[in-house]
mmCIF file of C-alpha atoms in Angstrom:
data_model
loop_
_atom_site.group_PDB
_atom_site.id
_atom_site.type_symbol
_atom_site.label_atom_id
_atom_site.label_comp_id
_atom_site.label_asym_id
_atom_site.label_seq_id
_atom_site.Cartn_x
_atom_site.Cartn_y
_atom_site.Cartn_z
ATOM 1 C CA UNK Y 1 46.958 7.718 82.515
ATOM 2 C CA UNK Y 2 43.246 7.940 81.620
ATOM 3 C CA UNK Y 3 42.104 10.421 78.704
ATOM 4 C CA UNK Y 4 41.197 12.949 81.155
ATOM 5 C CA UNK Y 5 44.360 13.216 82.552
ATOM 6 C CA UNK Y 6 45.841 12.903 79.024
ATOM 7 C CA UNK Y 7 44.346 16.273 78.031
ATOM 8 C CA UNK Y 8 44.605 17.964 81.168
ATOM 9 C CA UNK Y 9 48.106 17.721 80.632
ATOM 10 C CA UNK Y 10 47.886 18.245 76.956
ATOM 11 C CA UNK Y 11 46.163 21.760 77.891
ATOM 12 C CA UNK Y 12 49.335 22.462 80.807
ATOM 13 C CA UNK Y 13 51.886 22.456 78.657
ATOM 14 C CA UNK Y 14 50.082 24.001 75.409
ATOM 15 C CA UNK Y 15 47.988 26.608 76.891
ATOM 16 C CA UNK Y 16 50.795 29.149 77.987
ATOM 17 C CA UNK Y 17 52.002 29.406 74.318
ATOM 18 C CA UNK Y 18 48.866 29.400 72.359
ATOM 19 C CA UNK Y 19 48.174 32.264 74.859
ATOM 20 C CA UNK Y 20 50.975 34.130 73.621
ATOM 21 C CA UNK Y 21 49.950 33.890 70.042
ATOM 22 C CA UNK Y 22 46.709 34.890 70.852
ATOM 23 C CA UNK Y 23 44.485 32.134 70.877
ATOM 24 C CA UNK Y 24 41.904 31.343 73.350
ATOM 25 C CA UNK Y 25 40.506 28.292 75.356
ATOM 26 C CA UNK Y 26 37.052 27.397 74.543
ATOM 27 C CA UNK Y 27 36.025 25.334 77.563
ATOM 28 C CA UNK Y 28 33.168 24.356 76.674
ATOM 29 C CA UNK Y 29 33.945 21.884 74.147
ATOM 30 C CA UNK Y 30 33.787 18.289 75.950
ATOM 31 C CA UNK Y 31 34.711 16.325 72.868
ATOM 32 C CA UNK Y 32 37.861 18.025 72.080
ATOM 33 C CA UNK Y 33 40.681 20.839 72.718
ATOM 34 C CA UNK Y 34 39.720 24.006 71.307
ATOM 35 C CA UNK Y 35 41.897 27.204 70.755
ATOM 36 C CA UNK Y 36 40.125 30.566 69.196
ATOM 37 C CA UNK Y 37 41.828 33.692 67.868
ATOM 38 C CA UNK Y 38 38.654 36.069 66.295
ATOM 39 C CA UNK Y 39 39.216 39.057 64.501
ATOM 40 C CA UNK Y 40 36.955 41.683 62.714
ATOM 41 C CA UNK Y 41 34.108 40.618 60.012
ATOM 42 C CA UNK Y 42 33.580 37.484 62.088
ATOM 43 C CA UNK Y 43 36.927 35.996 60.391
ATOM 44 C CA UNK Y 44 38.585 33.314 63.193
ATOM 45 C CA UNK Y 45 41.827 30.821 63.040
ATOM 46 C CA UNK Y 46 41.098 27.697 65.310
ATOM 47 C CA UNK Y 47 43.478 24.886 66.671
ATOM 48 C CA UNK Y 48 41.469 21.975 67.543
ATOM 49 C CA UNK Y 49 43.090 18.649 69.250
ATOM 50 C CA UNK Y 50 41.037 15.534 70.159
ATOM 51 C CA UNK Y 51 42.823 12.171 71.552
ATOM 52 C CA UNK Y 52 42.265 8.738 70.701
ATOM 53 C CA UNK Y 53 41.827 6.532 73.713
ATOM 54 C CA UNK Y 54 43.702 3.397 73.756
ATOM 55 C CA UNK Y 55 42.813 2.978 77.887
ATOM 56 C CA UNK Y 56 46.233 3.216 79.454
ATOM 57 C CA UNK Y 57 47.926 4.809 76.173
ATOM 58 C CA UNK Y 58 46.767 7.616 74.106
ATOM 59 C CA UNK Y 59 47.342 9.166 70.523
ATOM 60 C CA UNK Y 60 46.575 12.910 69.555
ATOM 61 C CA UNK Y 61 44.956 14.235 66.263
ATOM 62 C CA UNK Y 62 45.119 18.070 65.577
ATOM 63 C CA UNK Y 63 44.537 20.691 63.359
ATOM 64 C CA UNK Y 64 44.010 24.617 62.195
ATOM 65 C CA UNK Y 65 41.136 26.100 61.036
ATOM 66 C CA UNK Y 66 40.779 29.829 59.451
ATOM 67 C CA UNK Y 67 37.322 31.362 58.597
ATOM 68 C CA UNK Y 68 37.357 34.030 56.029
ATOM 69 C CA UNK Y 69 35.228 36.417 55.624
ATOM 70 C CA UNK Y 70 34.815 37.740 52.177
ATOM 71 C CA UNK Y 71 35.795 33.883 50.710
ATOM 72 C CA UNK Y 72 32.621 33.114 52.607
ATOM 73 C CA UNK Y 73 30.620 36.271 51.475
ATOM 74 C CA UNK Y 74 31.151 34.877 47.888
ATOM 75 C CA UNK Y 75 30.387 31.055 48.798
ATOM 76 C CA UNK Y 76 27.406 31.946 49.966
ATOM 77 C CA UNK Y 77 26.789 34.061 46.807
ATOM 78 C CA UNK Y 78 27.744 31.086 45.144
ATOM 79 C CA UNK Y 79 25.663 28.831 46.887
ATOM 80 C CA UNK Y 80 21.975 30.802 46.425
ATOM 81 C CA UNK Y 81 22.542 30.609 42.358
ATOM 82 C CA UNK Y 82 24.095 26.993 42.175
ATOM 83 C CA UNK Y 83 23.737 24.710 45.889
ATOM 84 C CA UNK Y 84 25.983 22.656 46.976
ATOM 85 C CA UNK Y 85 25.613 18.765 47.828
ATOM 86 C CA UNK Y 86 26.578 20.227 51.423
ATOM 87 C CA UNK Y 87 24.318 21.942 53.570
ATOM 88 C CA UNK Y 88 24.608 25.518 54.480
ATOM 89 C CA UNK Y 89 27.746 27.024 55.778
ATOM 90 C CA UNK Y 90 27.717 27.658 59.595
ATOM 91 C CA UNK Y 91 28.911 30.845 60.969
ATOM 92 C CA UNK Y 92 31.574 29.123 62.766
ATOM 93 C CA UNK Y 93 32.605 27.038 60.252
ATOM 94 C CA UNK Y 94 36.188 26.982 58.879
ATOM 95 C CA UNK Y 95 37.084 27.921 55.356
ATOM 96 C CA UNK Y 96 40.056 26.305 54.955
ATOM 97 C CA UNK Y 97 41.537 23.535 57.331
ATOM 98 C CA UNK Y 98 44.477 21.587 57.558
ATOM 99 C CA UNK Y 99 46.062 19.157 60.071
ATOM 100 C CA UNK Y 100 49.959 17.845 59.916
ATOM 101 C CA UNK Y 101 49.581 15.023 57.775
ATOM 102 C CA UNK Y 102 47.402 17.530 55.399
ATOM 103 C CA UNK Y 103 50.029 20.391 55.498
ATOM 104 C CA UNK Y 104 53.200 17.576 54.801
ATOM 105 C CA UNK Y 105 50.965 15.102 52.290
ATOM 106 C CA UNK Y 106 49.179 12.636 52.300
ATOM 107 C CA UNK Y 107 52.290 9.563 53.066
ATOM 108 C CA UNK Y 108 53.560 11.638 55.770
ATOM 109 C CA UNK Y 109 53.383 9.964 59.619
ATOM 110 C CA UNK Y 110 52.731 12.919 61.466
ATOM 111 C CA UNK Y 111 52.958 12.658 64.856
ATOM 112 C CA UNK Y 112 52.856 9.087 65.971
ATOM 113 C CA UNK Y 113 53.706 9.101 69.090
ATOM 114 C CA UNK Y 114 51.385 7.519 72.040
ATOM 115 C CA UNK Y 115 51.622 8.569 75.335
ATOM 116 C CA UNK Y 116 51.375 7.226 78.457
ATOM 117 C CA UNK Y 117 52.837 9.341 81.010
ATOM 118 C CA UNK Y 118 53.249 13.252 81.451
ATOM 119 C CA UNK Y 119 56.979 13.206 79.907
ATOM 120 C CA UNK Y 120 55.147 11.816 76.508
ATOM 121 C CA UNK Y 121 51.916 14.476 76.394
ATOM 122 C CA UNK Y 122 54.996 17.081 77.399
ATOM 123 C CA UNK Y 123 57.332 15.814 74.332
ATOM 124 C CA UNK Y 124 54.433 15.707 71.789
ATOM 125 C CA UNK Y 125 53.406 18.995 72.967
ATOM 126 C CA UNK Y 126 56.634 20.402 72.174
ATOM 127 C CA UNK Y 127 56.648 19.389 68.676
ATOM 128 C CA UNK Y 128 53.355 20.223 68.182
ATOM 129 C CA UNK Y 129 54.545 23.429 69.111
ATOM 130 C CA UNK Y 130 57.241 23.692 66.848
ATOM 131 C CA UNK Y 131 54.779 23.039 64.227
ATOM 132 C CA UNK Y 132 52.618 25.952 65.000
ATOM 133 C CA UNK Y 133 55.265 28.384 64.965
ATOM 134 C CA UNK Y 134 57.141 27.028 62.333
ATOM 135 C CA UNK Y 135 54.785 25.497 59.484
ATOM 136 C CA UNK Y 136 51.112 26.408 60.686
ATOM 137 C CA UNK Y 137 51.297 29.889 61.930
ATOM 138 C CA UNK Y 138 53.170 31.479 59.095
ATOM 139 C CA UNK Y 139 50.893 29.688 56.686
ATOM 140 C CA UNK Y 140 47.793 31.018 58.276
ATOM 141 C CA UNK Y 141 49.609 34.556 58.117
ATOM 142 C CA UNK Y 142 49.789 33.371 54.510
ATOM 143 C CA UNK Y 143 45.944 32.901 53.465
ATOM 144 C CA UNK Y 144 45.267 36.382 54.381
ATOM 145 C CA UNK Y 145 46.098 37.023 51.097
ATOM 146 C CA UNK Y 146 43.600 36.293 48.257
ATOM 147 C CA UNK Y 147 45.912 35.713 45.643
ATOM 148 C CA UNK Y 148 47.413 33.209 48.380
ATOM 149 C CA UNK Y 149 44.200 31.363 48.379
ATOM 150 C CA UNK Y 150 44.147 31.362 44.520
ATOM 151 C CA UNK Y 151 47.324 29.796 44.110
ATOM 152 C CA UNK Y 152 46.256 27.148 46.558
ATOM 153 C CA UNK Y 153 43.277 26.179 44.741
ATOM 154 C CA UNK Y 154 43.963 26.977 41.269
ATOM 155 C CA UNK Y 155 48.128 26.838 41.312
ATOM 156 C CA UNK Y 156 50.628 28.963 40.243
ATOM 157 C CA UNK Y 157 50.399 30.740 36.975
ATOM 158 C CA UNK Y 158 52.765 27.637 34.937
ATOM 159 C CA UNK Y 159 50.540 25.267 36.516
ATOM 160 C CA UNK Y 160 46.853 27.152 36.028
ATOM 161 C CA UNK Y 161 45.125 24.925 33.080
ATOM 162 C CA UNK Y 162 46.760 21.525 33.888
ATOM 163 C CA UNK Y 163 43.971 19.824 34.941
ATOM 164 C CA UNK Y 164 46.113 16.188 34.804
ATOM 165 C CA UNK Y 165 46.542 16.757 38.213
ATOM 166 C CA UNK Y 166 43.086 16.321 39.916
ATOM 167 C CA UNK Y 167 43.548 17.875 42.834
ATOM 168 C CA UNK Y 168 40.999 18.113 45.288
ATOM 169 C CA UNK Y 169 40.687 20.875 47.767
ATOM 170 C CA UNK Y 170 38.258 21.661 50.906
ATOM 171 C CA UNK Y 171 36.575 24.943 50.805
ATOM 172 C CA UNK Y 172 34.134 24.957 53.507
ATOM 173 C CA UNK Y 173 32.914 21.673 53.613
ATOM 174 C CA UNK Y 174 32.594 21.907 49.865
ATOM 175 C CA UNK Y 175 35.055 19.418 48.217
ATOM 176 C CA UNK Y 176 36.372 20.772 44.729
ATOM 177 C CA UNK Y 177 38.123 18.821 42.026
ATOM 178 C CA UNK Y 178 40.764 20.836 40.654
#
């Protein structure tokens, strides 16, 4: 099965539910699979997939994006008084991103798998579905909330000024030490 194929089939077994949930196929994307659900104040949640060719085998990286409005309002706020090593956010550009191995940590597999006929793209599809509506769906729900998105980047209340931890988190492109 060549990598073609491979995501042609990816996109015949995935499309039908990310439909459902509201997403939408960006065809025009040639270097990976991309899914789109916009809403108001150019906000956005992406699912993004891209394969990793091993000729007659094939392995699958993907994950969700979410662009936030008013977190980017005050980045870029943030950004004209004191610039960031990174260059200007994008208008398409997620806020906050996360893949499997991101959402479980860091020593997690994630999905292993390689496939080499329609059966395996159709079995890692499945749980790649079960992710999304279990795990990455109701977490997305999640950072619509602000105080959501504080407690990801700053912690719960107990855990606010321990800074043994050193945490790092992605905020646009922008990589914080916490």
């Amino acid at each position: 099965m060549n990598k073609k194929e491979t995501e042609d089939y990816i996109i015949k077994y995935l499309d039908g539910y990310l439909t459902t949930k509201g997403f939408k196929h960006k065809k025009s994307q040639k270097t990976q699979i991309e899914y789109y659900r916009k809403f108001d104040n150019n906000s956005f949640e992406k699912f993004s997939l891209s394969t990793i060719n091993y000729y007659d085998s094939h392995r699958l990286r993907f994950g969700f994006g979410k662009r936030i409005s008013v977190v980017e309002e005050v980045i870029t706020k943030i950004n004209e008084v004191i610039p960031f090593s990174n260059p200007p956010y994008k208008k398409d550009a997620n806020t906050l991103g996360f893949g499997y191995n991101s959402y479980y940590g860091i020593n997690q597999d994630g999905l292993p798998d390689y496939m080499e006929t329609e059966q395996d793209v159709k079995n890692i599809v499945e749980k790649i579905i079960d992710f999304t509506e279990k795990e990455a769906l109701p977490f997305l729900e999640k950072l619509n909330d602000l105080s959501e998105i504080d407690k990801l980047i700053n912690g719960d209340d107990k855990n606010f000024w321990n800074s043994t931890d050193k945490n790092t988190f992605n905020l646009g492109g922008a990589i914080f030490l916490m």
